[in-house]
DNA sequence: CCTGAGGGAGAACGTTCGGTCTCTTTGAGA
DNA sequence: TCTCAAAGAGACCGAACGTTCTCCCTCAGG
């Protein structure tokens, strides 16, 4: 009844469904949440869910797709915020750290999802692999332009630090995790580049 | 004598149950595996499971406890295999890399479990936190004896690399992940130790 | 001998799961 | 005005979930 005013061509119920699924799947996991819970919280009937998605699996895929788009946009924005290639790497790393520090952080949505779908042939598993491949490629390209040699090894190193930071960010003190991560990135940039252009303030040798 | 589900029980059926649960939970996750599956594969009846464990949750806790004991033993063995403190760090890291390279590797049992139990108050979540705290303390102590300063930052850095390596080890080429991890550990040791030269020229070996 | 615990076999519990169904109401465009 | 897709409401399905139960067999210790 009093649902909404000016309903456009884009389905409002579908948007509510997806945003609710995103919130709950990320916060509580996938297998442990039933569709009853999602339709109740989205204030949508059962039939509406299956009108927009073929099943729970497609809803999960839509959730991951939305997370993927969000991360790509966030990364692009961070990349665009700096001029030099090394500073682009730093900006992307800082945006990752901001995510870890933000309230409600529950780790990497993709690492969490793949822990629940270990079968490599499963569509959800493959969606995670695709996202990770994009991130590795993006970051390797950035490091190459920053003069890191060899760029692929540097890219794997940066991804490894990110994975560790995302995994630990909701298990340890997020601030300490972010500090460790950003120090690691700085060390990586300085050690792998020949010229070693440091941003005057923070260096790898720690403060106190 | 031993009432309830004491750890010291010497029951043959219980051992079969636990080893089967370990295998299946690690390979396929926890929520997605029912007790029917476990009792069938362990060739044990339903009643026998509930004679030894109060429920599925206690079985999961026993699974994690067994994994914890295994990792502690493996770490102790690696530690004992070397003389100098820095070499002990290298030996522990190498044993981690061996695990990642070994067939059937499906990531860190604890990171996988905590992805399915995000609630910090849940006993399973807390078991993961306890294991991680032990590992951080162990590794920090080792790095302190290796002359790393400050040891706590170095410990967090090493744990972050390990977490990243364990997370990626079953998503990328394990060999590349191990190489990246061990290079990261070597760089950490050389950069954080006062005695080592550690100028940024030779901090990270460019290529193995 | 008897006893009693451990285990096998399996029925059954109530709940929740993901998914399908019918029927009605709504609201915007032709 | 009429039409039709979107959405609500909710009954319903078979299966799987974790759990409890009864009954019977076996075998070592008293």
XYZ file of C-alpha atoms (C1' of nucleotides) in Angstrom:
476
model
C 0.000 0.000 0.000
C 2.069 2.838 1.278
C 5.062 1.373 -0.384
C 6.501 4.150 -2.453
C 5.745 7.151 -4.509
C 6.881 7.527 -8.068
C 7.973 3.976 -8.685
C 10.226 4.077 -11.696
C 10.873 1.384 -14.243
C 13.519 -0.097 -11.988
C 11.852 -2.416 -9.525
C 11.893 -1.084 -6.025
C 11.189 -4.460 -4.495
C 14.187 -5.924 -6.286
C 16.443 -3.158 -4.994
C 15.202 -3.682 -1.455
C 15.802 -7.414 -1.850
C 19.350 -6.964 -3.076
C 20.360 -4.386 -0.499
C 18.910 -6.506 2.291
C 20.648 -9.628 1.009
C 23.910 -7.705 0.776
C 23.651 -6.487 4.335
C 22.716 -9.856 5.833
C 24.997 -12.080 3.725
C 27.982 -9.884 4.470
C 27.247 -9.620 8.171
C 26.226 -13.204 8.897
C 27.384 -15.425 6.061
C 25.483 -17.169 3.313
C 24.634 -20.732 4.285
C 23.461 -19.682 7.724
C 20.873 -17.261 6.352
C 17.645 -18.566 4.858
C 15.516 -16.877 2.236
C 12.728 -16.508 4.805
C 14.959 -14.190 6.769
C 15.789 -12.087 3.727
C 12.250 -11.684 2.448
C 11.059 -10.813 5.939
C 13.707 -8.133 6.411
C 13.224 -6.784 2.893
C 9.477 -6.692 3.479
C 8.893 -8.650 0.316
C 6.879 -11.766 -0.309
C 8.298 -15.086 -1.283
C 6.875 -14.880 -4.793
C 8.562 -11.534 -5.406
C 11.967 -12.998 -4.657
C 11.507 -15.789 -7.175
C 10.089 -13.347 -9.704
C 13.405 -11.473 -9.772
C 15.892 -14.229 -9.022
C 15.905 -17.824 -10.130
C 16.870 -18.872 -6.626
C 19.099 -18.172 -3.661
C 22.238 -18.813 -5.673
C 21.405 -16.072 -8.154
C 20.766 -13.736 -5.247
C 24.200 -14.525 -3.875
C 25.745 -13.914 -7.282
C 23.944 -10.563 -7.491
C 25.272 -9.723 -4.020
C 28.834 -10.472 -5.073
C 28.383 -8.611 -8.344
C 27.266 -5.546 -6.434
C 30.243 -5.839 -4.086
C 32.524 -6.188 -7.100
C 31.124 -3.029 -8.701
C 31.544 -1.162 -5.438
C 35.172 -2.141 -5.062
C 35.966 -1.323 -8.676
C 34.416 2.136 -8.263
C 36.221 2.709 -4.990
C 39.522 1.637 -6.530
C 39.009 3.815 -9.603
C 38.219 6.805 -7.410
C 41.328 6.254 -5.300
C 43.406 5.825 -8.419
C 42.085 9.079 -9.862
C 42.785 10.998 -6.687
C 46.541 10.974 -7.173
C 48.924 11.960 -9.922
C 52.024 9.798 -9.695
C 51.777 6.037 -10.006
C 53.312 5.329 -6.577
C 50.824 7.714 -5.006
C 48.013 5.899 -6.805
C 49.171 2.702 -5.126
C 49.193 4.487 -1.805
C 45.726 5.914 -2.419
C 44.283 2.507 -3.267
C 45.912 1.060 -0.165
C 44.537 3.854 1.971
C 41.041 3.238 0.633
C 41.399 -0.407 1.605
C 42.507 0.630 5.072
C 39.515 2.942 5.377
C 37.221 0.023 4.635
C 38.875 -2.067 7.318
C 38.534 0.720 9.864
C 34.914 1.448 9.009
C 32.226 0.207 11.424
C 30.539 -3.037 10.469
C 33.603 -4.344 8.680
C 33.419 -8.130 8.532
C 36.314 -9.008 6.277
C 36.487 -9.451 2.532
C 33.097 -10.402 1.113
C 34.801 -12.581 -1.491
C 37.133 -14.419 0.863
C 34.201 -15.027 3.191
C 32.067 -16.303 0.336
C 34.721 -18.618 -1.053
C 35.169 -20.149 2.386
C 31.566 -21.311 2.088
C 31.906 -22.462 -1.533
C 35.189 -24.403 -1.808
C 34.176 -26.215 -4.985
C 36.150 -24.547 -7.819
C 33.461 -25.471 -10.325
C 30.735 -23.637 -8.452
C 29.566 -20.339 -10.041
C 29.995 -18.481 -6.771
C 33.542 -19.729 -6.390
C 34.302 -18.673 -9.929
C 32.844 -15.218 -9.345
C 35.297 -14.826 -6.482
C 38.188 -15.963 -8.663
C 37.194 -13.486 -11.370
C 37.084 -10.614 -8.933
C 40.462 -11.540 -7.494
C 42.009 -11.827 -10.928
C 40.790 -8.353 -11.794
C 42.241 -6.957 -8.582
C 45.603 -8.650 -9.108
C 45.790 -7.381 -12.678
C 44.797 -3.854 -11.665
C 47.299 -3.651 -8.871
C 50.093 -5.225 -10.913
C 49.548 -2.709 -13.690
C 49.661 0.109 -11.160
C 52.884 -1.176 -9.623
C 54.432 -1.585 -13.040
C 53.724 2.045 -13.795
C 55.189 2.903 -10.406
C 58.447 1.331 -11.519
C 58.312 -1.811 -9.414
C 60.401 -4.652 -10.743
C 59.270 -7.286 -11.307
C 55.745 -5.960 -11.275
C 53.978 -9.317 -11.118
C 55.841 -10.361 -7.986
C 55.137 -6.964 -6.445
C 51.472 -7.329 -7.341
C 51.244 -10.722 -5.690
C 52.979 -9.302 -2.647
C 50.512 -6.427 -2.398
C 47.523 -8.724 -2.850
C 48.904 -10.982 -0.129
C 49.181 -8.063 2.272
C 45.654 -6.986 1.384
C 44.254 -10.479 1.907
C 45.952 -10.727 5.278
C 44.729 -7.298 6.314
C 41.162 -8.025 5.223
C 41.182 -11.376 7.003
C 42.571 -10.012 10.253
C 40.729 -6.685 10.193
C 37.697 -8.081 11.987
C 39.681 -10.389 14.279
C 42.283 -8.018 15.680
C 42.378 -4.300 16.422
C 41.522 -2.736 13.043
C 43.766 0.257 13.647
C 46.813 -1.919 14.238
C 45.937 -4.021 11.204
C 45.715 -0.902 9.037
C 49.006 0.461 10.342
C 50.715 -2.846 9.638
C 49.180 -3.040 6.180
C 50.162 0.492 5.167
C 53.670 0.003 6.535
C 53.919 -3.160 4.503
C 52.808 -1.376 1.350
C 55.313 1.411 1.962
C 58.081 -1.108 2.473
C 57.085 -2.883 -0.687
C 57.130 0.331 -2.718
C 60.497 1.389 -1.373
C 62.166 -1.968 -1.672
C 60.917 -2.863 -5.116
C 61.521 0.468 -6.826
C 64.976 1.437 -7.965
C 64.635 5.155 -7.324
C 62.689 4.639 -4.100
C 60.635 7.827 -3.918
C 59.369 8.037 -0.368
C 56.550 10.275 0.863
C 58.619 12.227 3.383
C 56.581 11.380 6.518
C 56.335 7.642 6.990
C 59.132 5.248 6.293
C 59.369 1.518 6.778
C 61.584 1.678 9.900
C 58.913 2.058 12.544
C 58.260 4.877 14.919
C 58.765 3.804 18.513
C 34.892 -42.934 34.540
C 34.992 -40.228 31.946
C 31.476 -38.870 31.839
C 30.222 -36.861 28.921
C 32.515 -36.046 26.045
C 35.922 -35.722 27.542
C 38.845 -35.187 25.204
C 40.748 -38.101 26.661
C 38.278 -40.727 25.546
C 39.863 -43.681 23.798
C 36.849 -44.814 21.842
C 37.471 -46.188 18.390
C 34.152 -44.882 17.090
C 34.881 -41.442 18.463
C 38.225 -41.304 16.709
C 36.629 -42.291 13.421
C 33.995 -39.638 13.961
C 36.515 -36.901 14.652
C 38.843 -37.734 11.799
C 35.930 -37.911 9.374
C 34.535 -34.605 10.618
C 37.969 -33.029 10.270
C 38.324 -34.197 6.703
C 34.846 -33.140 5.587
C 34.591 -29.863 7.505
C 37.961 -28.733 6.202
C 37.264 -29.741 2.620
C 33.667 -28.576 2.305
C 32.878 -26.160 5.096
C 30.768 -26.515 8.205
C 27.249 -25.233 7.616
C 26.984 -27.027 4.299
C 27.689 -30.441 5.846
C 25.025 -32.223 7.827
C 25.544 -34.731 10.586
C 23.954 -37.394 8.398
C 26.859 -37.048 6.019
C 29.430 -37.355 8.774
C 27.933 -40.383 10.486
C 27.531 -42.095 7.130
C 31.150 -41.520 6.143
C 32.436 -42.421 9.595
C 30.316 -45.582 9.499
C 28.818 -44.718 12.832
C 25.219 -44.499 13.939
C 23.431 -41.375 14.935
C 23.249 -42.400 18.567
C 26.986 -42.902 18.730
C 27.642 -39.333 17.640
C 25.436 -37.950 20.395
C 26.964 -40.348 22.894
C 30.351 -38.683 22.392
C 29.415 -35.124 21.505
C 26.644 -32.953 22.849
C 25.861 -31.831 19.320
C 27.302 -30.628 16.050
C 28.820 -27.557 17.644
C 30.929 -29.610 20.017
C 32.084 -31.696 17.076
C 33.183 -28.528 15.302
C 35.019 -27.382 18.409
C 36.754 -30.757 18.616
C 37.714 -30.413 14.962
C 39.266 -26.998 15.562
C 40.967 -28.220 18.719
C 42.580 -31.023 16.755
C 43.705 -28.601 14.068
C 45.118 -26.326 16.734
C 47.126 -29.157 18.284
C 48.433 -30.132 14.874
C 49.620 -26.634 14.068
C 51.244 -26.217 17.451
C 53.113 -29.470 17.015
C 54.160 -28.579 13.485
C 55.348 -25.151 14.633
C 57.257 -26.606 17.566
C 58.948 -29.118 15.286
C 59.960 -26.421 12.828
C 61.210 -24.258 15.637
C 63.326 -27.088 17.011
C 64.849 -27.855 13.628
C 67.017 -24.736 13.595
C 69.540 -23.173 15.887
C 69.493 -19.420 15.420
C 66.343 -17.427 16.047
C 66.127 -16.015 12.513
C 66.459 -19.528 11.127
C 63.650 -20.663 13.415
C 61.469 -17.986 11.848
C 62.468 -19.230 8.420
C 61.767 -22.833 9.393
C 58.294 -22.001 10.692
C 57.598 -20.066 7.507
C 58.808 -22.933 5.389
C 56.529 -25.344 7.225
C 53.612 -23.025 6.481
C 54.612 -22.969 2.835
C 54.764 -26.750 2.781
C 51.218 -26.888 4.045
C 50.056 -24.533 1.309
C 51.781 -26.594 -1.360
C 50.461 -29.896 -0.067
C 47.627 -31.545 -1.986
C 44.166 -30.993 -0.582
C 45.063 -27.617 0.851
C 41.863 -25.601 1.284
C 43.117 -22.556 3.193
C 43.356 -21.908 6.898
C 40.867 -24.017 8.848
C 40.426 -21.198 11.330
C 39.910 -18.405 8.824
C 37.444 -20.606 6.980
C 35.588 -21.416 10.184
C 35.392 -17.821 11.366
C 33.913 -16.828 8.010
C 30.987 -19.070 8.877
C 30.750 -17.870 12.486
C 31.046 -14.069 12.437
C 29.444 -13.610 15.842
C 32.306 -12.766 18.251
C 30.368 -14.233 21.151
C 30.072 -17.670 19.553
C 32.322 -20.372 21.074
C 33.631 -21.331 17.642
C 34.562 -17.745 16.854
C 36.330 -17.481 20.179
C 38.231 -20.702 19.556
C 39.553 -19.135 16.366
C 40.551 -15.960 18.192
C 42.379 -17.991 20.833
C 44.338 -19.915 18.223
C 45.270 -16.730 16.401
C 46.397 -15.070 19.609
C 48.649 -18.002 20.386
C 50.167 -17.849 16.909
C 50.750 -14.095 17.082
C 52.388 -14.421 20.503
C 54.556 -17.328 19.376
C 55.743 -15.610 16.253
C 56.314 -12.291 18.007
C 58.441 -13.981 20.644
C 60.438 -15.680 17.909
C 61.003 -12.420 16.041
C 62.020 -10.686 19.233
C 64.700 -13.302 19.809
C 65.732 -12.815 16.187
C 66.439 -9.184 16.971
C 63.494 -7.641 15.159
C 62.517 -4.244 16.441
C 59.811 -3.604 17.357
C 58.926 -7.243 17.660
C 55.161 -6.765 17.988
C 54.945 -4.844 14.708
C 57.105 -7.468 13.039
C 54.867 -10.209 14.442
C 51.752 -8.538 13.090
C 53.466 -8.172 9.742
C 54.386 -11.852 9.622
C 50.896 -12.936 10.648
C 49.463 -10.707 7.933
C 51.654 -12.333 5.327
C 50.679 -15.758 6.584
C 46.976 -14.938 6.529
C 47.266 -13.640 2.994
C 49.228 -16.674 1.879
C 46.788 -19.104 3.494
C 43.813 -17.296 1.973
C 45.266 -17.166 -1.525
C 46.941 -20.568 -1.442
C 43.868 -22.365 -2.712
C 42.777 -19.582 -5.077
C 45.993 -18.939 -6.993
C 48.955 -21.043 -8.017
C 50.206 -22.410 -4.680
C 53.823 -22.339 -5.795
C 53.688 -18.647 -6.629
C 51.903 -17.934 -3.369
C 54.606 -19.757 -1.411
C 57.388 -17.939 -3.249
C 55.759 -14.606 -2.552
C 55.228 -15.489 1.091
C 58.794 -16.636 1.697
C 60.182 -13.607 -0.090
C 58.023 -11.433 2.118
C 59.295 -13.151 5.249
C 62.896 -12.750 4.090
C 62.321 -9.073 3.390
C 60.718 -8.658 6.776
C 63.650 -10.308 8.537
C 66.231 -8.247 6.700
C 64.409 -4.940 6.985
C 63.421 -5.199 10.626
C 66.667 -6.509 12.115
C 69.155 -3.931 13.335
C 72.202 -6.115 12.750
C 71.411 -6.755 9.127
C 72.367 -3.985 6.731
C 68.813 -3.526 5.433
C 69.316 -0.535 3.241
C 66.531 -0.325 0.739
C 68.849 -1.481 -2.046
C 68.884 -5.145 -1.067
C 65.952 -5.346 1.270
C 63.727 -7.447 -0.987
C 65.497 -9.860 -3.270
C 64.225 -8.965 -6.720
C 63.566 -12.464 -7.939
C 64.095 -15.910 -6.569
C 27.159 -66.018 36.064
C 25.487 -61.350 35.781
C 25.836 -56.587 34.719
C 26.252 -52.565 32.261
C 28.492 -49.644 29.009
C 29.386 -49.011 24.070
C 27.814 -49.463 19.752
C 24.581 -50.728 15.722
C 20.017 -50.033 13.476
C 16.563 -47.149 12.580
C 12.080 -44.740 13.567
C 10.535 -40.420 14.721
C 10.585 -35.644 16.485
C 9.708 -30.614 15.265
C 11.875 -27.146 12.577
C 13.727 -24.995 8.783
C 15.276 -25.223 4.218
C 14.673 -23.691 -0.845
C 11.112 -23.539 -3.974
C 6.250 -23.589 -6.242
C 1.605 -22.638 -6.218
C -3.035 -19.892 -6.438
C -5.449 -15.840 -5.712
C -6.030 -10.878 -5.117
C -4.681 -6.047 -5.428
C -2.392 -2.312 -7.450
C -1.083 1.200 -10.779
C 0.677 2.954 -15.056
C 0.411 2.881 -20.065
C -2.256 1.885 -24.422
C -11.500 2.737 -19.932
C -9.195 -1.487 -20.404
C -5.034 -4.281 -20.009
C -1.362 -6.441 -17.974
C 2.874 -6.834 -15.411
C 4.404 -6.165 -10.632
C 3.680 -7.105 -6.138
C 1.258 -8.781 -1.860
C -0.585 -12.689 0.929
C -0.076 -17.060 2.174
C -0.844 -22.070 1.615
C 1.847 -25.857 0.372
C 5.572 -29.175 -1.085
C 9.363 -32.553 -0.361
C 13.635 -32.672 1.557
C 17.150 -31.918 4.889
C 18.288 -30.211 9.228
C 19.836 -31.361 14.279
C 18.158 -34.103 17.843
C 15.978 -37.727 20.724
C 14.215 -42.038 21.219
C 13.645 -47.303 21.664
C 15.347 -51.801 20.894
C 18.944 -55.205 20.348
C 23.545 -57.064 20.218
C 28.265 -57.660 22.039
C 31.698 -58.229 25.277
C 34.794 -57.249 29.161
C 34.892 -56.899 34.455
C 32.835 -57.911 38.774
